[in-house]
mmCIF file of C-alpha atoms and ligand atoms in Angstrom:
data_model
loop_
_atom_site.group_PDB
_atom_site.id
_atom_site.type_symbol
_atom_site.label_atom_id
_atom_site.label_comp_id
_atom_site.label_asym_id
_atom_site.label_seq_id
_atom_site.Cartn_x
_atom_site.Cartn_y
_atom_site.Cartn_z
ATOM 1 C CA MET A 212 4.448 3.632 -29.599
ATOM 2 C CA LYS A 213 0.770 2.481 -29.283
ATOM 3 C CA LEU A 214 -2.036 3.364 -31.424
ATOM 4 C CA THR A 215 -5.735 2.779 -30.423
ATOM 5 C CA TYR A 216 -8.174 3.614 -33.114
ATOM 6 C CA PHE A 217 -11.677 4.791 -32.108
ATOM 7 C CA GLY A 218 -12.895 5.021 -35.699
ATOM 8 C CA HIS A 219 -13.237 7.771 -38.248
ATOM 9 C CA SER A 220 -10.261 10.200 -37.166
ATOM 10 C CA CYS A 221 -10.255 9.463 -33.629
ATOM 11 C CA PHE A 222 -7.210 7.677 -32.404
ATOM 12 C CA LEU A 223 -4.906 7.755 -29.224
ATOM 13 C CA VAL A 224 -1.193 7.637 -29.317
ATOM 14 C CA GLU A 225 0.526 6.376 -26.174
ATOM 15 C CA SER A 226 4.485 6.904 -25.786
ATOM 16 C CA GLY A 227 6.682 7.226 -22.364
ATOM 17 C CA GLY A 228 3.409 6.609 -20.318
ATOM 18 C CA GLN A 229 1.778 9.547 -22.234
ATOM 19 C CA LYS A 230 -1.726 9.520 -23.736
ATOM 20 C CA LEU A 231 -2.440 11.890 -26.444
ATOM 21 C CA LEU A 232 -6.022 11.557 -27.955
ATOM 22 C CA PHE A 233 -6.962 13.034 -31.541
ATOM 23 C CA ASP A 234 -10.032 14.342 -32.926
ATOM 24 C CA PRO A 235 -12.731 12.625 -30.615
ATOM 25 C CA PHE A 236 -15.832 11.745 -32.789
ATOM 26 C CA ILE A 237 -17.117 8.574 -31.230
ATOM 27 C CA THR A 238 -20.707 8.817 -29.822
ATOM 28 C CA PRO A 239 -22.322 10.269 -33.018
ATOM 29 C CA ASN A 240 -20.429 7.537 -35.053
ATOM 30 C CA PRO A 241 -22.610 4.201 -35.485
ATOM 31 C CA LEU A 242 -19.564 2.411 -36.367
ATOM 32 C CA ALA A 243 -18.004 3.147 -33.078
ATOM 33 C CA LYS A 244 -20.916 2.108 -30.813
ATOM 34 C CA GLY A 245 -18.852 -0.587 -29.234
ATOM 35 C CA VAL A 246 -16.401 2.098 -27.655
ATOM 36 C CA ASP A 247 -17.173 3.241 -24.221
ATOM 37 C CA ILE A 248 -15.900 6.681 -24.028
ATOM 38 C CA SER A 249 -16.173 6.895 -20.006
ATOM 39 C CA LYS A 250 -13.304 4.350 -20.178
ATOM 40 C CA ILE A 251 -10.903 6.682 -22.154
ATOM 41 C CA GLN A 252 -8.056 8.432 -20.316
ATOM 42 C CA ALA A 253 -5.691 11.204 -22.130
ATOM 43 C CA ASP A 254 -3.083 13.366 -20.858
ATOM 44 C CA LEU A 255 -3.592 15.856 -23.873
ATOM 45 C CA ILE A 256 -6.106 16.160 -26.359
ATOM 46 C CA LEU A 257 -5.613 17.707 -30.184
ATOM 47 C CA LEU A 258 -7.876 18.784 -32.405
ATOM 48 C CA SER A 259 -7.126 19.277 -36.083
ATOM 49 C CA HIS A 260 -9.854 21.522 -37.044
ATOM 50 C CA GLY A 261 -13.512 22.788 -36.189
ATOM 51 C CA HIS A 262 -15.528 20.268 -38.107
ATOM 52 C CA VAL A 263 -18.296 18.207 -35.977
ATOM 53 C CA ASP A 264 -16.682 14.741 -37.100
ATOM 54 C CA HIS A 265 -13.508 15.924 -35.363
ATOM 55 C CA VAL A 266 -14.782 17.734 -32.005
ATOM 56 C CA ALA A 267 -17.995 15.983 -31.229
ATOM 57 C CA ASP A 268 -16.816 14.397 -27.992
ATOM 58 C CA ALA A 269 -14.044 17.015 -27.176
ATOM 59 C CA VAL A 270 -15.988 18.979 -24.617
ATOM 60 C CA ALA A 271 -16.781 15.752 -22.596
ATOM 61 C CA LEU A 272 -13.697 14.047 -23.195
ATOM 62 C CA ALA A 273 -11.851 17.235 -21.733
ATOM 63 C CA SER A 274 -14.068 17.489 -18.904
ATOM 64 C CA GLN A 275 -13.895 13.888 -18.052
ATOM 65 C CA THR A 276 -10.025 13.637 -18.239
ATOM 66 C CA GLY A 277 -8.961 16.920 -17.280
ATOM 67 C CA ALA A 278 -6.602 16.679 -20.224
ATOM 68 C CA PRO A 279 -5.746 20.212 -21.834
ATOM 69 C CA VAL A 280 -7.117 20.461 -25.375
ATOM 70 C CA VAL A 281 -4.373 22.013 -28.135
ATOM 71 C CA SER A 282 -6.053 23.379 -30.901
ATOM 72 C CA ASN A 283 -5.852 26.454 -33.404
ATOM 73 C CA TRP A 284 -7.035 30.045 -32.117
ATOM 74 C CA GLU A 285 -10.415 30.008 -33.093
ATOM 75 C CA VAL A 286 -10.993 26.482 -32.139
ATOM 76 C CA SER A 287 -9.878 27.100 -28.868
ATOM 77 C CA GLU A 288 -11.952 30.456 -28.283
ATOM 78 C CA TRP A 289 -15.108 28.027 -29.421
ATOM 79 C CA LEU A 290 -14.193 25.635 -26.775
ATOM 80 C CA GLY A 291 -14.039 28.413 -24.271
ATOM 81 C CA ARG A 292 -17.304 29.442 -25.002
ATOM 82 C CA GLN A 293 -18.297 25.658 -24.280
ATOM 83 C CA GLY A 294 -17.217 25.901 -20.762
ATOM 84 C CA LEU A 295 -13.628 24.348 -21.089
ATOM 85 C CA THR A 296 -10.512 26.545 -19.512
ATOM 86 C CA ASN A 297 -7.613 24.100 -19.900
ATOM 87 C CA LEU A 298 -6.870 25.341 -23.438
ATOM 88 C CA VAL A 299 -3.860 25.299 -25.589
ATOM 89 C CA ALA A 300 -4.107 27.516 -28.589
ATOM 90 C CA MET A 301 -1.618 27.236 -31.391
ATOM 91 C CA ASN A 302 -1.460 28.238 -35.271
ATOM 92 C CA HIS A 303 0.314 26.917 -38.025
ATOM 93 C CA GLY A 304 4.036 26.561 -37.985
ATOM 94 C CA GLY A 305 4.240 26.874 -33.981
ATOM 95 C CA SER A 306 5.518 24.435 -32.005
ATOM 96 C CA ARG A 307 5.411 24.135 -28.499
ATOM 97 C CA SER A 308 7.395 21.942 -25.978
ATOM 98 C CA PHE A 309 5.416 19.484 -23.484
ATOM 99 C CA GLY A 310 6.677 17.147 -20.617
ATOM 100 C CA PHE A 311 6.670 14.649 -22.992
ATOM 101 C CA GLY A 312 8.386 16.258 -26.201
ATOM 102 C CA ARG A 313 7.391 18.587 -28.864
ATOM 103 C CA VAL A 314 4.197 19.343 -30.797
ATOM 104 C CA LYS A 315 4.211 21.249 -34.052
ATOM 105 C CA MET A 316 1.094 22.341 -35.855
ATOM 106 C CA THR A 317 1.138 21.733 -39.600
ATOM 107 C CA GLY A 318 -1.101 23.610 -42.350
ATOM 108 C CA ALA A 319 -3.662 21.440 -43.966
ATOM 109 C CA ILE A 320 -5.905 22.322 -47.174
ATOM 110 C CA HIS A 321 -9.457 22.018 -46.112
ATOM 111 C CA SER A 322 -12.255 24.141 -44.390
ATOM 112 C CA SER A 323 -13.049 24.293 -40.469
ATOM 113 C CA THR A 324 -16.363 25.849 -39.569
ATOM 114 C CA MET A 325 -17.535 24.989 -35.899
ATOM 115 C CA PRO A 326 -20.410 22.764 -35.456
ATOM 116 C CA ASP A 327 -22.371 26.025 -34.629
ATOM 117 C CA GLY A 328 -21.282 27.725 -37.899
ATOM 118 C CA SER A 329 -18.986 30.060 -36.032
ATOM 119 C CA ALA A 330 -15.650 30.305 -37.546
ATOM 120 C CA GLY A 331 -13.057 27.476 -36.782
ATOM 121 C CA GLY A 332 -9.923 29.192 -37.939
ATOM 122 C CA ASN A 333 -8.165 27.300 -40.699
ATOM 123 C CA PRO A 334 -7.551 23.546 -40.465
ATOM 124 C CA GLY A 335 -4.434 22.003 -39.549
ATOM 125 C CA GLY A 336 -2.563 18.697 -38.576
ATOM 126 C CA TYR A 337 0.345 17.998 -35.949
ATOM 127 C CA VAL A 338 3.944 16.524 -35.949
ATOM 128 C CA VAL A 339 4.422 15.104 -32.459
ATOM 129 C CA GLU A 340 8.063 14.379 -31.323
ATOM 130 C CA PHE A 341 8.118 11.937 -28.455
ATOM 131 C CA ALA A 342 11.582 10.762 -26.813
ATOM 132 C CA GLU A 343 11.310 7.310 -28.894
ATOM 133 C CA GLY A 344 10.265 8.966 -32.046
ATOM 134 C CA ALA A 345 8.090 11.279 -34.005
ATOM 135 C CA PHE A 346 4.716 10.893 -35.821
ATOM 136 C CA TYR A 347 2.599 12.972 -38.170
ATOM 137 C CA TYR A 348 -1.349 13.236 -38.178
ATOM 138 C CA SER A 349 -2.208 15.420 -41.330
ATOM 139 C CA GLY A 350 -5.931 16.273 -40.158
ATOM 140 C CA ASP A 351 -8.192 16.538 -43.070
ATOM 141 C CA THR A 352 -6.305 17.626 -46.028
ATOM 142 C CA ALA A 353 -5.418 17.176 -49.716
ATOM 143 C CA LEU A 354 -2.168 16.247 -50.796
ATOM 144 C CA THR A 355 0.434 19.403 -50.400
ATOM 145 C CA MET A 356 3.724 20.323 -51.209
ATOM 146 C CA ASP A 357 4.179 21.699 -47.581
ATOM 147 C CA MET A 358 4.538 17.903 -46.683
ATOM 148 C CA LYS A 359 7.717 18.092 -48.215
ATOM 149 C CA LEU A 360 8.983 20.243 -45.480
ATOM 150 C CA ILE A 361 8.211 17.860 -42.732
ATOM 151 C CA PRO A 362 11.125 15.438 -43.094
ATOM 152 C CA GLU A 363 13.618 18.372 -43.307
ATOM 153 C CA GLU A 364 12.704 18.646 -39.557
ATOM 154 C CA PHE A 365 11.507 15.381 -38.580
ATOM 155 C CA ALA A 366 12.099 11.588 -38.827
ATOM 156 C CA ILE A 367 8.793 10.457 -39.233
ATOM 157 C CA ARG A 368 8.270 6.779 -38.054
ATOM 158 C CA PHE A 369 4.317 6.699 -39.055
ATOM 159 C CA ALA A 370 1.862 8.990 -40.440
ATOM 160 C CA VAL A 371 -2.009 9.177 -39.793
ATOM 161 C CA LEU A 372 -3.543 10.139 -43.014
ATOM 162 C CA PRO A 373 -7.053 10.286 -44.640
ATOM 163 C CA ILE A 374 -7.676 7.722 -47.050
ATOM 164 C CA GLY A 375 -11.543 8.124 -47.415
ATOM 165 C CA ASP A 376 -11.282 10.598 -50.541
ATOM 166 C CA ASN A 377 -14.185 12.871 -51.641
ATOM 167 C CA PHE A 378 -13.843 15.369 -48.445
ATOM 168 C CA THR A 379 -9.870 14.483 -48.068
ATOM 169 C CA MET A 380 -6.884 12.580 -49.902
ATOM 170 C CA GLY A 381 -7.856 9.235 -51.129
ATOM 171 C CA ALA A 382 -5.528 6.182 -50.646
ATOM 172 C CA SER A 383 -3.606 7.272 -53.831
ATOM 173 C CA ASP A 384 -2.675 10.651 -52.620
ATOM 174 C CA ALA A 385 -2.289 9.454 -49.300
ATOM 175 C CA THR A 386 0.400 7.130 -50.524
ATOM 176 C CA ARG A 387 2.157 9.896 -52.013
ATOM 177 C CA ALA A 388 1.801 11.977 -48.860
ATOM 178 C CA ALA A 389 3.638 9.210 -47.314
ATOM 179 C CA GLY A 390 6.551 9.795 -49.980
ATOM 180 C CA PHE A 391 6.417 13.305 -49.046
ATOM 181 C CA VAL A 392 6.954 12.898 -45.270
ATOM 182 C CA ASP A 393 9.317 10.150 -45.967
ATOM 183 C CA THR A 394 7.452 7.432 -44.187
ATOM 184 C CA SER A 395 6.648 3.620 -45.055
ATOM 185 C CA ILE A 396 3.826 3.122 -42.543
ATOM 186 C CA VAL A 397 0.794 4.845 -42.438
ATOM 187 C CA VAL A 398 -2.459 4.338 -40.367
ATOM 188 C CA GLY A 399 -5.542 5.119 -42.569
ATOM 189 C CA VAL A 400 -8.273 7.174 -40.919
ATOM 190 C CA HIS A 401 -11.457 9.125 -42.162
ATOM 191 C CA TYR A 402 -13.058 6.358 -44.168
ATOM 192 C CA ASN A 403 -16.064 4.141 -44.177
ATOM 193 C CA THR A 404 -17.883 6.425 -41.682
ATOM 194 C CA PHE A 405 -20.282 8.322 -44.323
ATOM 195 C CA PRO A 406 -21.413 6.919 -47.763
ATOM 196 C CA PRO A 407 -19.424 9.301 -49.745
ATOM 197 C CA ILE A 408 -16.133 8.028 -48.080
ATOM 198 C CA VAL A 409 -16.957 4.212 -48.313
ATOM 199 C CA ILE A 410 -13.694 2.873 -49.741
ATOM 200 C CA ASN A 411 -12.373 -0.915 -50.677
ATOM 201 C CA LYS A 412 -10.112 -1.602 -47.888
ATOM 202 C CA GLU A 413 -8.159 -4.214 -49.919
ATOM 203 C CA GLU A 414 -7.708 -1.795 -52.552
ATOM 204 C CA ALA A 415 -6.499 0.870 -50.497
ATOM 205 C CA VAL A 416 -4.000 -1.649 -49.108
ATOM 206 C CA ALA A 417 -2.753 -2.499 -52.327
ATOM 207 C CA THR A 418 -2.300 0.809 -53.449
ATOM 208 C CA PHE A 419 0.372 1.334 -50.699
ATOM 209 C CA SER A 420 2.037 -1.683 -51.009
ATOM 210 C CA LYS A 421 2.491 -1.109 -54.784
ATOM 211 C CA SER A 422 4.986 1.850 -53.648
ATOM 212 C CA GLY A 423 6.606 -0.327 -50.868
ATOM 213 C CA ARG A 424 4.616 1.031 -48.032
ATOM 214 C CA THR A 425 2.446 -0.538 -45.207
ATOM 215 C CA LEU A 426 -1.273 0.682 -44.669
ATOM 216 C CA LEU A 427 -2.338 -0.276 -41.347
ATOM 217 C CA LEU A 428 -6.044 -0.132 -40.831
ATOM 218 C CA PRO A 429 -6.637 -1.038 -37.194
ATOM 219 C CA ALA A 430 -10.305 -2.145 -36.203
ATOM 220 C CA ILE A 431 -12.146 0.137 -33.916
ATOM 221 C CA GLY A 432 -11.142 -0.561 -30.727
ATOM 222 C CA GLU A 433 -7.913 -2.019 -31.641
ATOM 223 C CA THR A 434 -4.471 -1.175 -30.465
ATOM 224 C CA VAL A 435 -1.422 -1.521 -32.788
ATOM 225 C CA GLU A 436 2.137 -1.286 -31.678
ATOM 226 C CA ILE A 437 4.251 0.595 -34.447
HETATM 227 NI NI1 NI B 222 -13.260 18.253 -41.965
HETATM 228 MN MN1 MN B 223 -13.716 15.254 -41.373
#
């Protein structure tokens, strides 16, 4: 699988020729000013919750790519009010088959108000199962015991987890989350974008390596093979 990082919690995973884009927040992010969103291609866009730092460019990129947007019911209703029609509404615990494999929506401990203040349902995350393997994106969340259910069902090759602390897990809890989902490779997201989530990257990498795990922190715009 190939993962390209676009800053904050926005990343694209490619497998079997399918491109899945998560939580697009690029144009408002000064750290991602080198990313040209007009060049981003996607076959499916997935949103973890309604906060602006996860949905800011969703409408523009869905319109540009024609990709369906997967989200919870309330976020899907909001996207409909923004004029999108190619929407896939799910909710926690539900899974759905796509041409490339399966997507299951997982829970998250967080909040989910939309940018206009309307209700954004409950925040979530996703397990995506491709033919070549599965990965887990937790979305914004605290560490939760429910993560332990995931490896009962899926062999997780890698997890994409927030490490910025303050609004979500920090590196220490994200290391424990990696243990809960039984993976040794984590891509860290949701850090350094805003002052309360500025971290020391070397310390975060060391926190993971103490438990024998690898924390990948691709540069914005960088693609890594996992
Ligand atoms: Ni959030
Ligand atoms: Mn967030």
